[in-house]
CSV table of C-alpha atoms in Angstrom, one decimal:
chain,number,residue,atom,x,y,z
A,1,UNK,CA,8.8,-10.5,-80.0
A,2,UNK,CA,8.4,-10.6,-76.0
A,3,UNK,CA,10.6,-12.9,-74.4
A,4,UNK,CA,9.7,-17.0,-73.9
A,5,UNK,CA,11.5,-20.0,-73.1
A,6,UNK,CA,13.0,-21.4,-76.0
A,7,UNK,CA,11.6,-24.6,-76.3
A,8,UNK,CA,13.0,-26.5,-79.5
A,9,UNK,CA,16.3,-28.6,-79.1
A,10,UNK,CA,18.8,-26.3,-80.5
A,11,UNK,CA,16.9,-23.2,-79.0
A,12,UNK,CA,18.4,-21.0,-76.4
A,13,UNK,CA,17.0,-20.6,-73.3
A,14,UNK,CA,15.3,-17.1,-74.3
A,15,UNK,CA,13.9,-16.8,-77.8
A,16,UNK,CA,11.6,-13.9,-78.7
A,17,UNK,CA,8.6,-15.8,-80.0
A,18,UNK,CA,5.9,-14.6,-77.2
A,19,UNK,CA,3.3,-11.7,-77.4
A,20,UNK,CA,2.3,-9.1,-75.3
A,21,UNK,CA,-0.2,-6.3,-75.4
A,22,UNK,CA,-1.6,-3.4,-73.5
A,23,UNK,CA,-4.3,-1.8,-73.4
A,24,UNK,CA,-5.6,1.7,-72.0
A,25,UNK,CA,-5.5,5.5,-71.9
A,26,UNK,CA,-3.9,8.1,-70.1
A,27,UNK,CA,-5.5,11.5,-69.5
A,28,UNK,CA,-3.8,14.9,-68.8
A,29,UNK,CA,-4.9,18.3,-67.1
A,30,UNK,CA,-2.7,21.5,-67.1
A,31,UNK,CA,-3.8,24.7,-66.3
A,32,UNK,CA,-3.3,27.7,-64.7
A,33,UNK,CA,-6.0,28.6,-62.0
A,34,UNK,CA,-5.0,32.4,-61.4
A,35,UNK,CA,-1.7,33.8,-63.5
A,36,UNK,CA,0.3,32.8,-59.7
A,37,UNK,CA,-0.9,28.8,-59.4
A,38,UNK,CA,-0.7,26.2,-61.8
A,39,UNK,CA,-1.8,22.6,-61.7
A,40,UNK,CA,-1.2,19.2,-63.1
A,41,UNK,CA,-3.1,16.4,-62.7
A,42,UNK,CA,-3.0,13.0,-64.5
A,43,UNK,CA,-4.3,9.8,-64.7
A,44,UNK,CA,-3.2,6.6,-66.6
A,45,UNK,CA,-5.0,3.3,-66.8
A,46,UNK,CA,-3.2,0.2,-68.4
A,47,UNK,CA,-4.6,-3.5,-68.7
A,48,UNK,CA,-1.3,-5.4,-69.9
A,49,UNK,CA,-1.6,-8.9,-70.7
A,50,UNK,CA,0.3,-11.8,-72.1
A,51,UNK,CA,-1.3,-13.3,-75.2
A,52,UNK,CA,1.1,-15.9,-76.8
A,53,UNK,CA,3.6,-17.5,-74.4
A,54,UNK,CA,6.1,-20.7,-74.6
A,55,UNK,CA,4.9,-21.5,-71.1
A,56,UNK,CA,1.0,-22.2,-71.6
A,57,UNK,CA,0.2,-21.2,-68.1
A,58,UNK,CA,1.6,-17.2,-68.6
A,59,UNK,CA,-1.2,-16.5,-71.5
A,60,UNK,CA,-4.1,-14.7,-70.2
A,61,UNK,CA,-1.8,-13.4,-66.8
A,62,UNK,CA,-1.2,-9.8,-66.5
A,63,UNK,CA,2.2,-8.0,-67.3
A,64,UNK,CA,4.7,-8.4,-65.1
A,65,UNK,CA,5.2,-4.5,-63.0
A,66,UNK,CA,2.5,-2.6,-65.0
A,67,UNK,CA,0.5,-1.1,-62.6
A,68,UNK,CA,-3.0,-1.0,-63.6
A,69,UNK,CA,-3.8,2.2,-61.9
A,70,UNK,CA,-1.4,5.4,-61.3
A,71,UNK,CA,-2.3,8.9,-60.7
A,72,UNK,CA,-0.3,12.3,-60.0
A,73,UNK,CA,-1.4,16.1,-59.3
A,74,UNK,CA,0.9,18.6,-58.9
A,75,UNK,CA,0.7,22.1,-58.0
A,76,UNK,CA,2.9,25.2,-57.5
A,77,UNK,CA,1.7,29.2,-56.4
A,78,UNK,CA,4.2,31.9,-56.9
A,79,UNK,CA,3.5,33.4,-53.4
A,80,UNK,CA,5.1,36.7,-55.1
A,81,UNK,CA,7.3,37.0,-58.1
A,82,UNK,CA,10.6,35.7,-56.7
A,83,UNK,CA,9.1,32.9,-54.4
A,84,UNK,CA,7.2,30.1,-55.6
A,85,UNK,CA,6.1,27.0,-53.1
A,86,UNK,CA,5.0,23.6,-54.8
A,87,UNK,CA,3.8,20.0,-54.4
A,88,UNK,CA,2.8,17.2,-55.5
A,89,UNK,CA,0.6,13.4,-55.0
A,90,UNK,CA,1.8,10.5,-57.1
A,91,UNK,CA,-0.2,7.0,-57.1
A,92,UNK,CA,0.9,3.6,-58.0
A,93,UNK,CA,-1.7,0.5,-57.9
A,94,UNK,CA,-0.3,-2.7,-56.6
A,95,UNK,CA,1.5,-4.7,-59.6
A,96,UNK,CA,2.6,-8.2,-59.8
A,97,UNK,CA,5.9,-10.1,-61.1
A,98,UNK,CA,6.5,-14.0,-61.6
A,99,UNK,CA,9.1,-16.3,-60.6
A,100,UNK,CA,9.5,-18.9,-63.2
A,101,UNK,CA,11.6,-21.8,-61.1
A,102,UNK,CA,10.8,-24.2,-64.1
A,103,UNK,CA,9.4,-24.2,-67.2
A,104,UNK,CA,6.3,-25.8,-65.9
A,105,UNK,CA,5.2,-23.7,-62.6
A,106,UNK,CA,5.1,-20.3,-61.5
A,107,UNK,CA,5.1,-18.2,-58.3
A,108,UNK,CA,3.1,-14.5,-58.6
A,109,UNK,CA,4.8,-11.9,-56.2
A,110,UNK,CA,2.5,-9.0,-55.9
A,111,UNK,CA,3.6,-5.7,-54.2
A,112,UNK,CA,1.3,-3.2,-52.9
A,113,UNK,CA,0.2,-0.2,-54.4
A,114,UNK,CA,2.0,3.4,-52.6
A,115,UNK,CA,1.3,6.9,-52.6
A,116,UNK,CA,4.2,9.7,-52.2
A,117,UNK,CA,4.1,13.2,-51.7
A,118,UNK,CA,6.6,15.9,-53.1
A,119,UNK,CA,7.9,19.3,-52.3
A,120,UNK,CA,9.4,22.1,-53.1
A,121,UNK,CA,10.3,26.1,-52.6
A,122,UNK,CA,12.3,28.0,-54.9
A,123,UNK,CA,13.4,31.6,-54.9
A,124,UNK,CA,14.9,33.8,-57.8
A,125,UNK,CA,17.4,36.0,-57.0
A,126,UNK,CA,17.2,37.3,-60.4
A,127,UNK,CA,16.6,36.4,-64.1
A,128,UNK,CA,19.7,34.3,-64.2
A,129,UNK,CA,20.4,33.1,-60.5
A,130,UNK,CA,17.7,30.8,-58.1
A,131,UNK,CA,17.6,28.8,-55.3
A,132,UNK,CA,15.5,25.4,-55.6
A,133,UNK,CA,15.1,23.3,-52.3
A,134,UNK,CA,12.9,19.9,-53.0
A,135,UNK,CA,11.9,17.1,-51.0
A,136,UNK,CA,10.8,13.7,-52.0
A,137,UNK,CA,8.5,11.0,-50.3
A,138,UNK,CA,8.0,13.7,-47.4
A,139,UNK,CA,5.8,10.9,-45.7
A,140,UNK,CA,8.9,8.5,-45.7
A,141,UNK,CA,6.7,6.1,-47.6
A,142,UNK,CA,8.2,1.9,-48.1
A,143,UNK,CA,7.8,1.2,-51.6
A,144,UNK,CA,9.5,-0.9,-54.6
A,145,UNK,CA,10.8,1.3,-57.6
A,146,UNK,CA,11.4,-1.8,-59.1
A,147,UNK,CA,11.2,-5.5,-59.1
A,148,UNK,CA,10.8,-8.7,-61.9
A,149,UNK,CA,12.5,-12.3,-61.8
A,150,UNK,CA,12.9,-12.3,-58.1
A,151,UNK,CA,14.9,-9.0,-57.9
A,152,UNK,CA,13.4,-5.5,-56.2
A,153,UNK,CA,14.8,-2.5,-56.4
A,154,UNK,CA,13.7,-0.3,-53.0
A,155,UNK,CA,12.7,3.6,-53.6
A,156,UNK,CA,14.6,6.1,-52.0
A,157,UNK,CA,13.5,7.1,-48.6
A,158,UNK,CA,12.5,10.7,-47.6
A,159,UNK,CA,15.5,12.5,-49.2
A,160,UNK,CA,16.5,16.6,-50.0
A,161,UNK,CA,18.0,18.6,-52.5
A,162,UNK,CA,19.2,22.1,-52.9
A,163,UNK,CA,20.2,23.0,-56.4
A,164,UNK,CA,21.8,26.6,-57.3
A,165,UNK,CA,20.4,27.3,-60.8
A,166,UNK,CA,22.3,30.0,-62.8
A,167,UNK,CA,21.2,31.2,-66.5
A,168,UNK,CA,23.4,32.6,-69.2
């Protein structure tokens, strides 16, 4: 039921008559290294493809945005009880995305693949009350979030938060 160009006279100009399939695996580590640091690590690998199409010239192409590769670790140490430091790697591989002007010819837009790094330091005042200070894409990395049908969505540059957490 992917989406294709409704081709029949009568059709509209999307029907849901195409096919698509992915293929892969993603693998997962958590642990705790001493009873202060814990990691995270992951690893996913998708092959996405387009197996029945209205457009003859989309079977066979890969999925439009699936990355092929992407990888994260993560990893926070409680420096003492009340104070824990953190951060993390995340991987994207390059993915592609067509532009479909007609229903006879294609243009392939590939973006490149981007790596960001992550942050963090929290301290508990108590049980019920913290302090949480994170900050994303420390490196300032250029990267699309997003993007399909001649559209991109830009990430978020290096950015900050502070968050007051409070239990009851």
């Amino acid at each position: 039921n992917a989406r294709t160009p409704g081709i029949n006279p009568g059709d509209p100009a999307v029907v849901l008559d195409g096919e698509q399939r992915v293929r892969g695996f993603e693998a997962q580590i958590v642990g705790r290294v001493t009873p202060r640091w814990n990691v995270f690590a992951g690893y996913t690998y998708l092959d996405g493809e387009v197996i029945a199409s209205n457009r003859a010239f989309e079977v066979g192409q890969r999925l439009d945005g699936t990355p092929e590769h992407s990888a994260n670790l993560w990893t926070s140490y409680a420096i003492f009880d009340a104070f824990t430091l953190g951060g993390g790697v995340q991987h994207v591989s390059e993915r592609t995305s067509d532009i479909r002007p007609s229903a006879t010819s294609n243009i392939t837009i590939t973006v490149p693949s981007y790596t960001v790094f992550d942050a963090f330091a929290e301290y508990r005042f108590s049980e019920n009350f913290g302090l949480r200070a994170n900050v994303y894409n420390i490196g300032d990395e250029r990267y699309f979030y997003s993007f399909g049908s001649g559209q991109s969505i830009p990430a978020a540059s290096r950015s900050a938060t502070l968050t007051l957490t409070v239990g009851f």
